[in-house]
GROMACS .gro file of C-alpha atoms in nm:
model
  173
    1GLN     CA    1  -0.336  -1.591  -0.861
    2LYS     CA    2  -0.625  -1.582  -0.620
    3ASP     CA    3  -0.950  -1.396  -0.689
    4GLY     CA    4  -0.789  -1.259  -1.006
    5ASP     CA    5  -0.489  -1.104  -0.833
    6TYR     CA    6  -0.128  -1.195  -0.758
    7SER     CA    7  -0.102  -1.403  -0.442
    8MET     CA    8   0.245  -1.555  -0.475
    9SER     CA    9   0.530  -1.578  -0.723
   10TRP     CA   10   0.841  -1.789  -0.716
   11GLN     CA   11   1.145  -1.889  -0.907
   12PRO     CA   12   1.250  -2.118  -1.049
   13HIS     CA   13   0.932  -2.263  -1.189
   14SER     CA   14   0.968  -2.621  -1.299
   15MET     CA   15   0.823  -2.675  -1.643
   16LYS     CA   16   0.902  -2.874  -1.949
   17PHE     CA   17   1.144  -2.715  -2.194
   18VAL     CA   18   0.878  -2.715  -2.469
   19THR     CA   19   0.637  -2.525  -2.241
   20LEU     CA   20   0.905  -2.268  -2.156
   21LYS     CA   21   0.984  -2.229  -2.527
   22THR     CA   22   0.614  -2.171  -2.604
   23CYS     CA   23   0.596  -1.900  -2.333
   24GLN     CA   24   0.909  -1.732  -2.470
   25GLU     CA   25   0.776  -1.739  -2.828
   26ILE     CA   26   0.441  -1.586  -2.729
   27ALA     CA   27   0.613  -1.321  -2.513
   28LEU     CA   28   0.848  -1.228  -2.798
   29LYS     CA   29   0.560  -1.188  -3.045
   30ILE     CA   30   0.370  -0.962  -2.805
   31THR     CA   31   0.667  -0.746  -2.700
   32ASP     CA   32   0.793  -0.711  -3.058
   33ALA     CA   33   0.447  -0.594  -3.165
   34LEU     CA   34   0.435  -0.338  -2.882
   35GLY     CA   35   0.787  -0.208  -2.935
   36GLY     CA   36   0.983  -0.002  -2.685
   37PHE     CA   37   1.267  -0.084  -2.448
   38GLY     CA   38   1.281  -0.228  -2.100
   39ILE     CA   39   1.120  -0.500  -1.895
   40PHE     CA   40   0.787  -0.645  -1.998
   41GLY     CA   41   0.619  -0.871  -1.744
   42VAL     CA   42   0.435  -1.122  -1.960
   43GLU     CA   43   0.215  -1.347  -1.747
   44PHE     CA   44   0.073  -1.684  -1.841
   45PHE     CA   45  -0.148  -1.951  -1.693
   46LEU     CA   46  -0.027  -2.308  -1.741
   47LYS     CA   47  -0.244  -2.617  -1.734
   48ASP     CA   48  -0.047  -2.931  -1.800
   49ASP     CA   49   0.143  -2.845  -2.120
   50THR     CA   50  -0.103  -2.582  -2.243
   51VAL     CA   51  -0.004  -2.215  -2.221
   52TYR     CA   52  -0.266  -1.940  -2.181
   53PHE     CA   53  -0.170  -1.574  -2.211
   54SER     CA   54  -0.296  -1.373  -1.912
   55GLU     CA   55  -0.163  -1.015  -1.923
   56ILE     CA   56   0.135  -0.792  -1.990
   57SER     CA   57   0.288  -0.516  -1.779
   58PRO     CA   58   0.529  -0.297  -1.980
   59ARG     CA   59   0.741  -0.219  -1.672
   60PRO     CA   60   0.890  -0.380  -1.363
   61HIS     CA   61   0.612  -0.532  -1.155
   62ASP     CA   62   0.566  -0.650  -0.797
   63THR     CA   63   0.512  -1.008  -0.915
   64ALA     CA   64   0.883  -1.013  -1.009
   65LEU     CA   65   1.019  -0.861  -0.687
   66VAL     CA   66   1.144  -1.210  -0.600
   67THR     CA   67   1.437  -1.127  -0.833
   68LEU     CA   68   1.568  -0.884  -0.569
   69LYS     CA   69   1.699  -1.179  -0.369
   70THR     CA   70   1.721  -1.477  -0.607
   71GLN     CA   71   1.950  -1.369  -0.889
   72ASN     CA   72   2.250  -1.150  -0.967
   73MET     CA   73   2.044  -0.887  -1.154
   74SER     CA   74   1.699  -0.786  -1.033
   75GLN     CA   75   1.421  -0.683  -1.267
   76PHE     CA   76   1.514  -0.320  -1.197
   77GLU     CA   77   1.875  -0.359  -1.310
   78LEU     CA   78   1.759  -0.553  -1.616
   79HIS     CA   79   1.511  -0.275  -1.696
   80VAL     CA   80   1.781  -0.006  -1.682
   81ARG     CA   81   2.021  -0.216  -1.888
   82ALA     CA   82   1.752  -0.275  -2.153
   83PHE     CA   83   1.639   0.085  -2.202
   84THR     CA   84   1.996   0.219  -2.193
   85LYS     CA   85   2.104  -0.053  -2.437
   86MET     CA   86   2.369  -0.185  -2.200
   87PRO     CA   87   2.464  -0.550  -2.242
   88LEU     CA   88   2.265  -0.787  -2.023
   89GLY     CA   89   2.545  -1.032  -1.961
   90ILE     CA   90   2.455  -1.359  -1.797
   91ILE     CA   91   2.167  -1.375  -1.551
   92GLU     CA   92   2.260  -1.614  -1.272
   93GLN     CA   93   2.011  -1.750  -1.025
   94TYR     CA   94   2.163  -1.769  -0.677
   95THR     CA   95   1.883  -1.937  -0.488
   96ALA     CA   96   1.518  -2.034  -0.502
   97GLY     CA   97   1.269  -1.786  -0.364
   98VAL     CA   98   0.909  -1.686  -0.321
   99SER     CA   99   0.736  -1.351  -0.288
  100LYS     CA  100   0.399  -1.288  -0.132
  101PRO     CA  101   0.217  -0.956  -0.119
  102ILE     CA  102   0.129  -0.790   0.209
  103LEU     CA  103  -0.245  -0.740   0.167
  104LEU     CA  104  -0.454  -0.545   0.413
  105GLU     CA  105  -0.825  -0.600   0.448
  106GLU     CA  106  -0.974  -0.290   0.607
  107GLN     CA  107  -1.011   0.044   0.438
  108THR     CA  108  -0.860   0.343   0.617
  109ASN     CA  109  -0.656   0.654   0.566
  110LYS     CA  110  -0.305   0.575   0.675
  111ASN     CA  111  -0.150   0.817   0.919
  112GLU     CA  112   0.149   0.833   1.153
  113GLU     CA  113  -0.017   0.602   1.408
  114ASP     CA  114  -0.103   0.324   1.162
  115LYS     CA  115   0.142   0.036   1.161
  116ILE     CA  116   0.172  -0.288   0.969
  117ILE     CA  117   0.231  -0.571   1.216
  118LEU     CA  118   0.404  -0.891   1.102
  119SER     CA  119   0.429  -1.204   1.312
  120ARG     CA  120   0.753  -1.277   1.495
  121GLU     CA  121   0.756  -1.630   1.347
  122LEU     CA  122   0.751  -1.491   0.995
  123LEU     CA  123   1.023  -1.235   1.063
  124ASP     CA  124   1.238  -1.494   1.242
  125LEU     CA  125   1.259  -1.715   0.933
  126ASN     CA  126   1.613  -1.709   0.797
  127ASN     CA  127   1.641  -1.532   0.461
  128THR     CA  128   1.312  -1.346   0.490
  129TYR     CA  129   1.294  -0.989   0.363
  130VAL     CA  130   1.013  -0.735   0.399
  131TYR     CA  131   0.956  -0.441   0.166
  132ILE     CA  132   0.686  -0.185   0.251
  133PHE     CA  133   0.569   0.028  -0.043
  134GLY     CA  134   0.466   0.335   0.161
  135LYS     CA  135   0.128   0.381  -0.006
  136PRO     CA  136  -0.075   0.662   0.157
  137ASN     CA  137  -0.413   0.486   0.173
  138ILE     CA  138  -0.533   0.135   0.242
  139HIS     CA  139  -0.805   0.009   0.012
  140LYS     CA  140  -0.966  -0.332   0.033
  141LYS     CA  141  -0.708  -0.594  -0.072
  142ARG     CA  142  -0.446  -0.329  -0.156
  143ARG     CA  143  -0.087  -0.450  -0.180
  144MET     CA  144   0.106  -0.255   0.081
  145GLY     CA  145   0.435  -0.439   0.043
  146VAL     CA  146   0.590  -0.776  -0.025
  147ILE     CA  147   0.762  -1.050   0.171
  148ILE     CA  148   1.042  -1.242   0.000
  149HIS     CA  149   1.174  -1.568   0.140
  150THR     CA  150   1.464  -1.764  -0.009
  151THR     CA  151   1.581  -2.123   0.035
  152LEU     CA  152   1.775  -2.377  -0.169
  153LYS     CA  153   1.457  -2.542  -0.301
  154VAL     CA  154   1.151  -2.352  -0.421
  155HIS     CA  155   0.919  -2.611  -0.263
  156ASP     CA  156   1.066  -2.533   0.080
  157ALA     CA  157   1.033  -2.156   0.026
  158ILE     CA  158   0.665  -2.194  -0.069
  159LYS     CA  159   0.599  -2.425   0.227
  160ASN     CA  160   0.768  -2.188   0.474
  161ILE     CA  161   0.592  -1.874   0.354
  162GLU     CA  162   0.252  -2.049   0.354
  163LEU     CA  163   0.312  -2.191   0.702
  164PHE     CA  164   0.404  -1.862   0.864
  165TYR     CA  165   0.218  -1.608   0.652
  166GLY     CA  166  -0.136  -1.708   0.751
  167GLN     CA  167  -0.302  -1.448   0.973
  168SER     CA  168   0.029  -1.281   1.055
  169ILE     CA  169  -0.036  -0.946   0.888
  170GLU     CA  170  -0.263  -0.678   1.029
  171THR     CA  171  -0.277  -0.308   1.101
  172VAL     CA  172  -0.312  -0.142   1.437
  173LYS     CA  173  -0.380   0.221   1.520
   0.00000   0.00000   0.00000
């Protein structure tokens, strides 16, 4: 997170088994107490081996859009399977990946002439995918879409997206 908001998510996240187990136990307690069916995005902060609960989203969330390109079932398929009580089967991770929101700075009313411009270097990266949400208005720091980049190693995906993301996103009228 940066300034209290999602700035990048990736998978897999390397952590000790005991830390993962702690996250899973806390998430299970919270979701069991809330009840319902479907995906719950339970977010944590980790410092060394200490786990801090951050927030919960009782629905698919843009922080997990990386699953669209990194595993055999995205968060959306898992959500449908959960609330329809279909079996989940085995979730297989195909590749490492990172997602980064497309944030726009200025405030404007979006119209037909407004365009989101992405750098050629970013778009030329192999295994880079862009999803635009189609929101009608731009507010300060509003997420207008997401960029997903996949590689064999999560470190490389993070490095690539940070290298080419920079000042590569803007709007023009």
